[in-house]
């Protein structure tokens, strides 16, 4: 006999909310209705409504405090539209040129929908079956593009930050093991590790420092190396830095080269740096979070020649392969090195059950439950194909170059570099103003005003302590007129600044 409380529970359960055979018609209805709202999001003119953060926060707090009411799908969609879709940022809008967010491809979106509905977790073979092999095939494909041998391996990660974390961890634990017989995974910290040093360019991504800190080694374990006028790491300065650290008793263990720096898109000279790493017998990691996908292009493929000497590679598909977040991979040249992150749990993947025919991808990942992010990429490769993606990437690169040539001699602008990928760093300079602090204020005023008014989203960064604006161009449908239109907005706002202040 059922207790009264159990009877109440059964009545409370909305059977058609769980994705199962009884909900298939509701599923179709939900998806169809949702699709209309998503299409509505595409119809907005501005990249941002310009609504104030205080208004948005207040409305969302109000809604959050009324969780008792059970909304219908229509009511909930209407609310999500008003609270989120109407005010969120449209990365497909040509006036969005701020960060490394790309417009996404339709095959990738539906691939994600399948992955989310089925909810495969790519951990152990018995949870993921075919998904295991689909992910492995994508890894094999991208590894071959990176000129890695078949003895290499890789895994999908949550992003470049996590991939770089894995690289630094492997480099450290491998060095500690091969040079000192230390097993850090088993025994933890050893004093000598405090003297381990990583080298990367001063334009490398902040996740190198952050990950060194997370590994218990601190920001100071990372030695920034000066770049040249093209924002590339200078090999002679790298050698000097390595020698200097050795002289002061520290132990160089890895070099991180960047294939496409976040701000300038610059490629460190991989071939030369690989030789330096070989000379010192230390780990060579290539961070291709931004530039990695350019390996597919005719314009940039030659820049990857030296990557075959790398021990590990980071690549982000959610930046330059037009994939929804997350889609990213970490590759290691020697698959044995994944042992530094593997763990064998009795309940999940007991070591005695290891079987190459039924691989458990968890052995290579620092995540346990992990999304099946490879499916959207698989779908993209099948439907869109690499030719189109490579054309997209070349298009945004040429757009950045065209913008560079359009403004480099303009007296109102000072450009910081010639684009190697699809970013341009520059600043507005007011005529007759020589104080950099004033220019900093004007450039920040421009950036903030354009955002607040919903006109355009432009990023800012610092070069030699001076504030610059940055365009990150990732929309292959943007035209030179679109970007020059933002340049006009910048000029207008810059000249308004004088009259307002
Ligand atoms: C964006 C970026 C990262 C971090 O990647 P996430 O996917 O945002 O974690 C690392 N390195 C470089 C060069 C990047 O541009």
Coordinates of C-alpha atoms and ligand atoms in Angstrom, one line a residue:
X1 CA 0.0 0.0 0.0
X2 CA 1.3 3.4 -0.9
X3 CA 1.7 6.1 1.7
X4 CA -0.3 9.2 1.2
X5 CA 3.0 11.2 0.8
X6 CA 4.0 8.9 -2.0
X7 CA 0.6 9.4 -3.7
X8 CA 1.1 13.2 -3.5
X9 CA 4.6 12.8 -5.0
X10 CA 3.3 10.9 -8.0
X11 CA 0.7 13.6 -8.7
X12 CA 3.4 16.2 -8.4
X13 CA 5.7 14.6 -11.0
X14 CA 5.2 16.0 -14.4
X15 CA 5.8 12.8 -16.3
X16 CA 6.1 14.7 -19.7
X17 CA 9.1 16.8 -18.5
X18 CA 11.5 14.0 -18.5
X19 CA 13.0 13.1 -21.9
X20 CA 11.6 9.6 -22.3
X21 CA 9.2 7.7 -24.6
X22 CA 6.2 9.2 -23.0
X23 CA 7.4 12.8 -23.7
X24 CA 8.2 12.5 -27.4
X25 CA 5.4 14.7 -28.5
X26 CA 6.1 17.3 -25.8
X27 CA 9.7 17.2 -26.9
X28 CA 8.8 18.2 -30.4
X29 CA 6.4 20.8 -29.2
X30 CA 9.0 22.3 -26.8
X31 CA 11.7 22.4 -29.5
X32 CA 9.4 24.0 -32.1
X33 CA 8.2 26.7 -29.7
X34 CA 11.8 27.3 -28.5
X35 CA 13.0 27.6 -32.1
X36 CA 10.6 30.5 -32.7
X37 CA 12.1 32.4 -29.8
X38 CA 15.6 31.7 -30.9
X39 CA 14.8 33.0 -34.4
X40 CA 13.3 36.0 -32.7
X41 CA 16.7 36.6 -31.1
X42 CA 18.2 36.7 -34.6
X43 CA 15.9 39.5 -35.6
X44 CA 17.3 42.1 -33.2
X45 CA 19.1 45.0 -34.9
X46 CA 21.6 45.8 -32.2
X47 CA 24.3 43.6 -30.7
X48 CA 23.0 44.7 -27.3
X49 CA 19.8 46.4 -26.1
X50 CA 21.8 48.8 -23.9
X51 CA 19.6 48.0 -20.9
X52 CA 21.3 49.1 -17.6
X53 CA 22.7 46.4 -15.5
X54 CA 20.7 47.6 -12.4
X55 CA 17.4 47.1 -14.3
X56 CA 18.4 43.7 -15.5
X57 CA 19.6 42.6 -12.1
X58 CA 16.4 43.8 -10.5
X59 CA 14.1 42.1 -13.0
X60 CA 16.0 38.8 -12.6
X61 CA 15.9 39.0 -8.8
X62 CA 12.2 39.6 -8.9
X63 CA 11.6 36.6 -11.1
X64 CA 14.0 34.5 -8.9
X65 CA 12.0 35.3 -5.8
X66 CA 8.8 33.9 -7.4
X67 CA 9.9 30.4 -8.0
X68 CA 6.7 28.9 -6.5
X69 CA 4.6 29.5 -9.6
X70 CA 4.8 26.8 -12.2
X71 CA 5.0 28.4 -15.6
X72 CA 3.9 26.8 -18.9
X73 CA 6.5 26.4 -21.6
X74 CA 5.0 29.5 -23.3
X75 CA 5.1 31.6 -20.2
X76 CA 8.7 30.5 -19.4
X77 CA 9.8 31.2 -23.0
X78 CA 8.3 34.6 -22.9
X79 CA 10.1 35.3 -19.6
X80 CA 13.4 34.0 -20.9
X81 CA 13.0 36.3 -23.9
X82 CA 12.4 39.3 -21.7
X83 CA 15.1 38.5 -19.1
X84 CA 17.7 37.1 -21.4
X85 CA 17.3 36.9 -25.2
X86 CA 16.3 40.5 -25.5
X87 CA 19.4 41.7 -23.6
X88 CA 22.1 39.2 -24.3
X89 CA 25.0 39.8 -26.6
X90 CA 24.7 38.8 -30.3
X91 CA 28.0 37.5 -31.5
X92 CA 26.7 37.3 -35.1
X93 CA 26.1 41.1 -35.1
X94 CA 28.8 42.9 -37.2
X95 CA 29.0 45.5 -34.5
X96 CA 30.3 42.9 -32.0
X97 CA 34.1 42.9 -32.4
X98 CA 35.2 42.6 -28.8
X99 CA 36.4 39.1 -27.8
X100 CA 37.1 35.6 -29.2
X101 CA 33.4 34.7 -29.5
X102 CA 32.4 33.4 -32.9
X103 CA 29.0 33.1 -34.6
X104 CA 28.2 29.4 -34.6
X105 CA 27.4 27.0 -37.4
X106 CA 24.0 25.3 -37.8
X107 CA 25.4 21.7 -37.9
X108 CA 27.2 22.4 -34.7
X109 CA 24.0 23.7 -33.0
X110 CA 22.1 20.6 -33.9
X111 CA 25.0 18.4 -33.0
X112 CA 24.9 20.0 -29.5
X113 CA 21.1 19.5 -29.3
X114 CA 21.6 15.8 -30.0
X115 CA 24.4 15.5 -27.4
X116 CA 22.3 17.4 -24.8
X117 CA 19.2 15.4 -25.3
X118 CA 20.8 12.0 -25.3
X119 CA 23.1 13.3 -22.5
X120 CA 26.1 11.0 -23.2
X121 CA 28.9 11.4 -20.7
X122 CA 32.2 10.6 -22.3
X123 CA 33.9 9.0 -19.3
X124 CA 33.9 5.2 -19.6
X125 CA 33.2 3.0 -22.5
X126 CA 30.1 1.6 -20.8
X127 CA 28.6 5.1 -20.6
X128 CA 29.5 6.3 -24.1
X129 CA 30.1 3.5 -26.6
X130 CA 30.2 5.0 -30.1
X131 CA 30.8 8.5 -28.7
X132 CA 34.2 7.2 -27.5
X133 CA 35.2 6.4 -31.0
X134 CA 33.7 9.6 -32.6
X135 CA 35.8 11.7 -30.1
X136 CA 38.9 9.5 -30.9
X137 CA 38.4 10.0 -34.6
X138 CA 38.2 13.8 -34.3
X139 CA 41.3 13.7 -32.1
X140 CA 43.1 11.6 -34.8
X141 CA 42.0 14.1 -37.5
X142 CA 43.2 17.2 -35.7
X143 CA 46.4 15.5 -34.6
X144 CA 47.2 14.6 -38.2
X145 CA 46.6 18.3 -39.2
X146 CA 49.1 19.2 -36.5
X147 CA 51.7 16.8 -38.1
X148 CA 51.5 14.6 -35.0
X149 CA 52.4 10.9 -35.3
X150 CA 49.9 8.1 -34.8
X151 CA 51.5 7.4 -31.4
X152 CA 50.0 10.7 -30.2
X153 CA 46.7 11.1 -28.5
X154 CA 44.4 13.7 -27.2
X155 CA 41.2 14.5 -25.4
X156 CA 38.4 17.2 -25.5
X157 CA 38.6 19.7 -22.7
X158 CA 36.5 22.6 -21.4
X159 CA 38.7 25.2 -23.1
X160 CA 42.2 26.5 -23.7
X161 CA 42.7 27.2 -20.0
X162 CA 42.1 23.6 -19.1
X163 CA 44.2 22.3 -22.0
X164 CA 47.1 24.6 -20.9
X165 CA 46.7 23.3 -17.4
X166 CA 47.2 19.7 -18.6
X167 CA 50.3 20.8 -20.6
X168 CA 52.0 22.4 -17.6
X169 CA 51.0 19.5 -15.3
X170 CA 52.4 16.9 -17.7
X171 CA 55.6 19.0 -18.3
X172 CA 56.2 19.3 -14.6
X173 CA 55.4 15.7 -13.6
X174 CA 57.4 14.3 -16.5
X175 CA 60.4 16.4 -15.7
X176 CA 60.2 15.5 -12.0
X177 CA 60.0 11.8 -12.8
X178 CA 62.7 11.6 -15.5
X179 CA 65.2 13.8 -13.7
X180 CA 64.6 13.2 -10.1
X181 CA 62.6 9.9 -10.0
X182 CA 59.8 11.8 -8.3
X183 CA 56.2 10.6 -8.6
X184 CA 54.3 13.9 -7.9
X185 CA 50.9 12.3 -8.7
X186 CA 51.5 9.7 -5.9
X187 CA 53.6 11.6 -3.4
X188 CA 52.8 15.2 -3.9
X189 CA 55.1 18.2 -3.6
X190 CA 58.9 18.1 -3.4
X191 CA 61.1 21.1 -2.7
X192 CA 63.0 20.9 -6.0
X193 CA 59.7 21.8 -7.8
X194 CA 59.9 25.3 -6.3
X195 CA 62.8 25.9 -8.7
X196 CA 61.1 24.6 -11.8
X197 CA 60.5 27.4 -14.4
X198 CA 58.2 27.7 -17.5
X199 CA 59.0 30.2 -20.3
X200 CA 56.5 31.9 -22.6
X201 CA 56.3 35.2 -24.4
X202 CA 55.1 38.3 -22.6
X203 CA 52.1 38.2 -24.9
X204 CA 51.1 34.6 -24.0
X205 CA 47.7 34.0 -22.5
X206 CA 47.2 34.7 -18.7
X207 CA 46.2 31.1 -18.2
X208 CA 49.9 30.1 -18.2
X209 CA 50.4 32.2 -15.0
X210 CA 47.1 31.2 -13.6
X211 CA 47.7 27.5 -14.1
X212 CA 51.2 27.7 -12.6
X213 CA 49.5 29.1 -9.5
X214 CA 46.9 26.4 -9.5
X215 CA 49.7 23.8 -9.7
X216 CA 51.1 25.3 -6.5
X217 CA 54.1 26.8 -8.4
X218 CA 53.0 30.4 -8.4
X219 CA 53.0 33.1 -11.0
X220 CA 56.7 33.5 -10.5
X221 CA 57.4 30.1 -11.9
X222 CA 56.6 31.6 -15.3
X223 CA 59.3 33.7 -17.0
X224 CA 57.9 36.1 -19.6
X225 CA 60.1 36.5 -22.6
X226 CA 60.2 39.8 -24.6
X227 CA 58.6 40.0 -28.0
X228 CA 59.7 41.8 -31.2
X229 CA 57.8 44.5 -33.0
X230 CA 55.7 41.8 -34.6
X231 CA 54.7 40.6 -31.1
X232 CA 56.6 37.3 -31.5
X233 CA 58.8 35.7 -28.9
X234 CA 62.5 36.6 -29.5
X235 CA 64.5 33.3 -29.5
X236 CA 67.8 35.0 -28.4
X237 CA 66.0 36.6 -25.5
X238 CA 64.5 33.2 -24.6
X239 CA 68.0 31.6 -24.5
X240 CA 69.2 34.5 -22.3
X241 CA 66.3 34.0 -20.0
X242 CA 66.9 30.3 -19.7
X243 CA 70.6 30.8 -19.0
X244 CA 69.9 33.4 -16.4
X245 CA 67.5 31.2 -14.6
X246 CA 70.0 28.3 -14.6
X247 CA 72.7 30.6 -13.2
X248 CA 70.5 31.6 -10.3
X249 CA 69.9 27.9 -9.5
X250 CA 66.5 27.5 -11.1
X251 CA 65.5 24.6 -13.4
X252 CA 64.0 25.4 -16.8
X253 CA 61.4 22.6 -17.6
X254 CA 59.2 23.9 -20.4
X255 CA 58.7 26.4 -23.1
X256 CA 55.2 27.5 -24.1
X257 CA 55.0 29.0 -27.6
X258 CA 51.8 30.7 -28.8
X259 CA 50.3 30.0 -32.2
X260 CA 48.2 33.1 -32.4
X261 CA 48.4 35.4 -29.3
X262 CA 45.1 36.5 -27.9
X263 CA 45.6 40.2 -28.5
X264 CA 47.8 40.3 -31.7
X265 CA 47.3 37.0 -33.3
X266 CA 51.0 36.7 -33.5
X267 CA 52.8 33.3 -34.0
X268 CA 55.9 32.6 -32.1
X269 CA 58.6 31.1 -34.4
X270 CA 57.8 27.4 -33.6
X271 CA 60.7 25.8 -35.5
X272 CA 63.4 27.9 -33.8
X273 CA 61.8 27.6 -30.4
X274 CA 61.5 23.8 -30.9
X275 CA 65.3 23.6 -31.4
X276 CA 65.9 25.6 -28.2
X277 CA 63.6 23.2 -26.3
X278 CA 65.5 20.3 -27.8
X279 CA 68.8 21.8 -26.9
X280 CA 67.8 22.1 -23.3
X281 CA 65.9 18.8 -23.4
X282 CA 62.7 20.4 -22.0
X283 CA 59.0 20.2 -22.8
X284 CA 57.7 22.2 -25.7
X285 CA 54.0 23.2 -25.6
X286 CA 52.2 25.1 -28.3
X287 CA 49.1 27.1 -27.2
X288 CA 47.0 27.3 -30.4
X289 CA 43.8 28.2 -28.6
X290 CA 43.1 31.1 -31.0
X291 CA 45.4 30.3 -34.0
X292 CA 45.3 26.5 -34.0
X293 CA 42.4 26.1 -36.5
X294 CA 44.4 28.3 -39.0
X295 CA 46.4 25.1 -39.7
X296 CA 43.5 24.4 -42.2
X297 CA 44.2 27.5 -44.2
X298 CA 46.6 27.9 -47.2
X299 CA 47.5 31.3 -45.8
X300 CA 48.8 30.2 -42.4
X301 CA 49.6 26.4 -42.7
X302 CA 53.3 27.1 -43.2
X303 CA 53.4 28.8 -39.7
X304 CA 52.7 25.3 -38.2
X305 CA 55.8 23.6 -39.7
X306 CA 57.6 23.4 -36.4
X307 CA 54.6 22.1 -34.4
X308 CA 55.6 18.5 -35.2
X309 CA 58.3 19.0 -32.7
X310 CA 55.9 19.9 -29.9
X311 CA 55.2 17.7 -27.0
X312 CA 51.7 19.0 -26.6
X313 CA 49.2 21.3 -28.3
X314 CA 46.1 23.3 -27.2
X315 CA 43.4 24.1 -29.8
X316 CA 40.0 25.8 -29.2
X317 CA 37.2 25.0 -31.7
X318 CA 34.9 27.3 -29.8
X319 CA 37.0 30.2 -31.0
X320 CA 38.0 29.6 -34.6
X321 CA 35.9 26.6 -35.7
X322 CA 32.5 28.4 -35.2
X323 CA 31.4 25.9 -32.5
X324 CA 29.3 26.6 -29.5
X325 CA 31.1 26.7 -26.1
X326 CA 32.6 24.3 -25.1
X327 CA 34.7 22.7 -27.8
X328 CA 38.4 22.4 -27.3
X329 CA 41.1 19.8 -27.3
X330 CA 44.5 19.0 -25.7
X331 CA 46.9 16.8 -27.7
X332 CA 50.0 15.0 -26.4
X333 CA 52.7 13.7 -28.8
X334 CA 53.4 10.7 -26.6
X335 CA 50.2 9.1 -25.4
X336 CA 52.0 7.6 -22.4
X337 CA 52.1 11.0 -20.9
X338 CA 48.4 10.9 -20.2
X339 CA 49.4 8.6 -17.3
X340 CA 50.1 11.8 -15.3
X341 CA 46.4 12.6 -15.2
X342 CA 44.9 9.1 -15.0
X343 CA 43.2 7.6 -12.0
X344 CA 41.7 4.1 -11.7
X345 CA 38.5 4.1 -9.6
X346 CA 37.1 0.8 -8.5
X347 CA 33.5 1.9 -9.2
X348 CA 34.3 3.4 -12.6
X349 CA 37.4 2.2 -14.4
X350 CA 39.2 -0.4 -12.3
X351 CA 42.7 -1.0 -13.6
X352 CA 42.2 -4.7 -14.0
X353 CA 39.4 -4.0 -16.5
X354 CA 41.6 -1.9 -18.9
X355 CA 40.9 -3.0 -22.4
X356 CA 42.1 -1.3 -25.5
X357 CA 39.0 -2.5 -27.4
X358 CA 36.8 -0.6 -25.0
X359 CA 38.7 2.5 -24.0
X360 CA 37.7 4.7 -21.1
X361 CA 38.4 8.3 -22.1
X362 CA 38.4 9.4 -18.5
X363 CA 41.9 8.0 -18.3
X364 CA 43.0 11.1 -20.3
X365 CA 40.9 13.8 -18.7
X366 CA 41.0 15.9 -15.6
X367 CA 37.2 16.0 -15.7
X368 CA 35.0 13.1 -14.7
X369 CA 31.5 13.7 -16.1
X370 CA 32.2 15.3 -19.5
X371 CA 30.0 16.5 -22.3
X372 CA 30.1 14.9 -25.7
X373 CA 31.5 18.0 -27.3
X374 CA 33.0 16.1 -30.2
X375 CA 29.7 15.4 -31.8
X376 CA 29.0 19.0 -32.9
X377 CA 32.5 19.0 -34.5
X378 CA 31.8 15.7 -36.3
X379 CA 28.6 17.1 -37.6
X380 CA 30.3 20.3 -38.7
X381 CA 33.0 18.4 -40.6
X382 CA 30.3 16.2 -42.3
X383 CA 28.0 19.1 -43.3
X384 CA 30.0 22.3 -43.5
X385 CA 33.5 20.8 -44.2
X386 CA 37.0 22.2 -43.8
X387 CA 37.0 24.0 -47.1
X388 CA 34.3 26.4 -45.9
X389 CA 35.8 26.8 -42.5
X390 CA 39.2 27.6 -44.0
X391 CA 37.6 30.1 -46.3
X392 CA 35.9 31.8 -43.3
X393 CA 39.2 32.0 -41.5
X394 CA 41.0 33.5 -44.4
X395 CA 38.2 35.9 -44.9
X396 CA 38.4 37.3 -41.4
X397 CA 42.1 37.5 -41.7
X398 CA 41.9 39.6 -44.9
X399 CA 39.3 41.7 -43.3
X400 CA 41.7 42.6 -40.4
X401 CA 44.4 43.4 -42.9
X402 CA 42.1 45.6 -44.9
X403 CA 41.1 47.4 -41.8
X404 CA 44.8 47.8 -40.9
X405 CA 45.5 49.4 -44.3
X406 CA 42.5 51.6 -44.0
X407 CA 43.4 53.2 -40.8
X408 CA 47.2 52.9 -40.4
X409 CA 47.8 56.4 -42.0
X410 CA 44.8 58.0 -40.4
X411 CA 45.9 60.9 -38.1
X412 CA 43.2 59.9 -35.6
X413 CA 44.6 56.4 -35.1
X414 CA 47.8 54.7 -34.0
X415 CA 48.0 51.0 -34.9
X416 CA 50.1 48.7 -32.7
X417 CA 50.8 45.9 -35.2
X418 CA 50.1 44.4 -38.6
X419 CA 47.5 41.7 -38.1
X420 CA 48.8 38.1 -38.5
X421 CA 45.3 36.6 -37.7
X422 CA 42.1 38.5 -37.3
X423 CA 42.6 41.0 -34.6
X424 CA 43.7 44.6 -34.8
X425 CA 45.0 46.6 -31.8
X426 CA 45.0 50.4 -32.2
X427 CA 44.1 53.5 -30.3
X428 CA 42.3 56.7 -31.0
X429 CA 44.5 59.7 -30.7
X430 CA 43.0 63.2 -30.2
X431 CA 44.8 65.9 -32.2
X432 CA 47.0 68.1 -30.1
X433 CA 46.9 65.7 -27.1
X434 CA 50.3 64.3 -26.1
X435 CA 49.6 62.9 -22.6
X436 CA 49.0 59.1 -22.7
X437 CA 46.9 59.3 -19.6
X438 CA 44.4 61.5 -21.4
X439 CA 44.4 59.2 -24.4
X440 CA 43.8 56.3 -22.0
X441 CA 40.7 58.1 -20.6
X442 CA 39.4 59.0 -24.1
X443 CA 39.8 55.4 -25.4
X444 CA 38.1 53.9 -22.4
X445 CA 35.3 56.5 -22.8
X446 CA 34.9 55.5 -26.4
X447 CA 34.7 51.8 -25.5
X448 CA 32.3 52.3 -22.7
X449 CA 30.0 54.7 -24.5
X450 CA 29.7 52.5 -27.6
X451 CA 28.8 49.5 -25.4
X452 CA 26.3 51.4 -23.2
X453 CA 24.5 52.9 -26.1
X454 CA 24.3 49.5 -27.9
X455 CA 26.2 50.8 -30.8
X456 CA 29.2 48.5 -30.8
X457 CA 31.3 46.2 -28.6
X458 CA 35.0 46.8 -28.8
X459 CA 37.6 45.4 -26.5
X460 CA 40.5 47.2 -24.8
X461 CA 43.9 46.0 -23.8
X462 CA 47.2 47.4 -22.6
X463 CA 50.5 47.6 -24.5
X464 CA 53.5 49.1 -22.6
X465 CA 51.0 50.3 -19.9
X466 CA 49.0 52.3 -22.5
X467 CA 45.4 51.5 -23.3
X468 CA 44.5 50.4 -26.7
X469 CA 41.3 49.3 -28.4
X470 CA 41.0 45.9 -30.0
X471 CA 38.9 44.5 -32.8
X472 CA 38.6 40.7 -32.8
X473 CA 37.1 39.8 -36.2
X474 CA 35.5 36.4 -36.3
X475 CA 32.4 37.0 -38.4
X476 CA 33.0 35.9 -41.9
X477 CA 30.0 37.8 -43.2
X478 CA 31.2 41.1 -41.9
X479 CA 32.3 43.5 -44.6
X480 CA 34.9 46.2 -44.6
X481 CA 32.0 48.7 -44.6
X482 CA 30.7 47.1 -41.4
X483 CA 34.0 47.5 -39.6
X484 CA 34.7 51.0 -41.0
X485 CA 31.3 51.9 -39.7
X486 CA 32.5 51.1 -36.2
X487 CA 35.7 53.1 -36.9
X488 CA 33.4 56.1 -37.7
X489 CA 31.5 55.6 -34.4
X490 CA 34.9 55.6 -32.6
X491 CA 35.9 58.8 -34.3
X492 CA 32.6 60.5 -33.6
X493 CA 32.6 59.4 -29.9
X494 CA 36.3 60.4 -29.5
X495 CA 35.6 63.9 -30.8
X496 CA 32.4 64.2 -28.7
X497 CA 34.5 63.5 -25.6
X498 CA 36.2 66.9 -25.9
X499 CA 32.9 68.8 -26.1
X500 CA 31.4 66.8 -23.2
X501 CA 34.3 67.2 -20.9
Ligands
LIG1 C1 41.4 32.2 -25.3 C2 42.8 31.7 -25.1 C3 43.0 30.7 -24.1 C4 42.0 30.3 -23.1 O1 41.0 29.5 -23.7 P1 39.6 29.3 -23.1 O2 38.9 28.4 -24.1 O3 38.9 30.6 -23.0 O4 39.8 28.7 -21.8 C5 44.3 30.2 -24.0 N1 45.3 30.7 -24.8 C6 45.1 31.6 -25.8 C7 46.2 32.0 -26.7 C8 43.8 32.1 -26.0 O5 43.6 33.0 -26.9

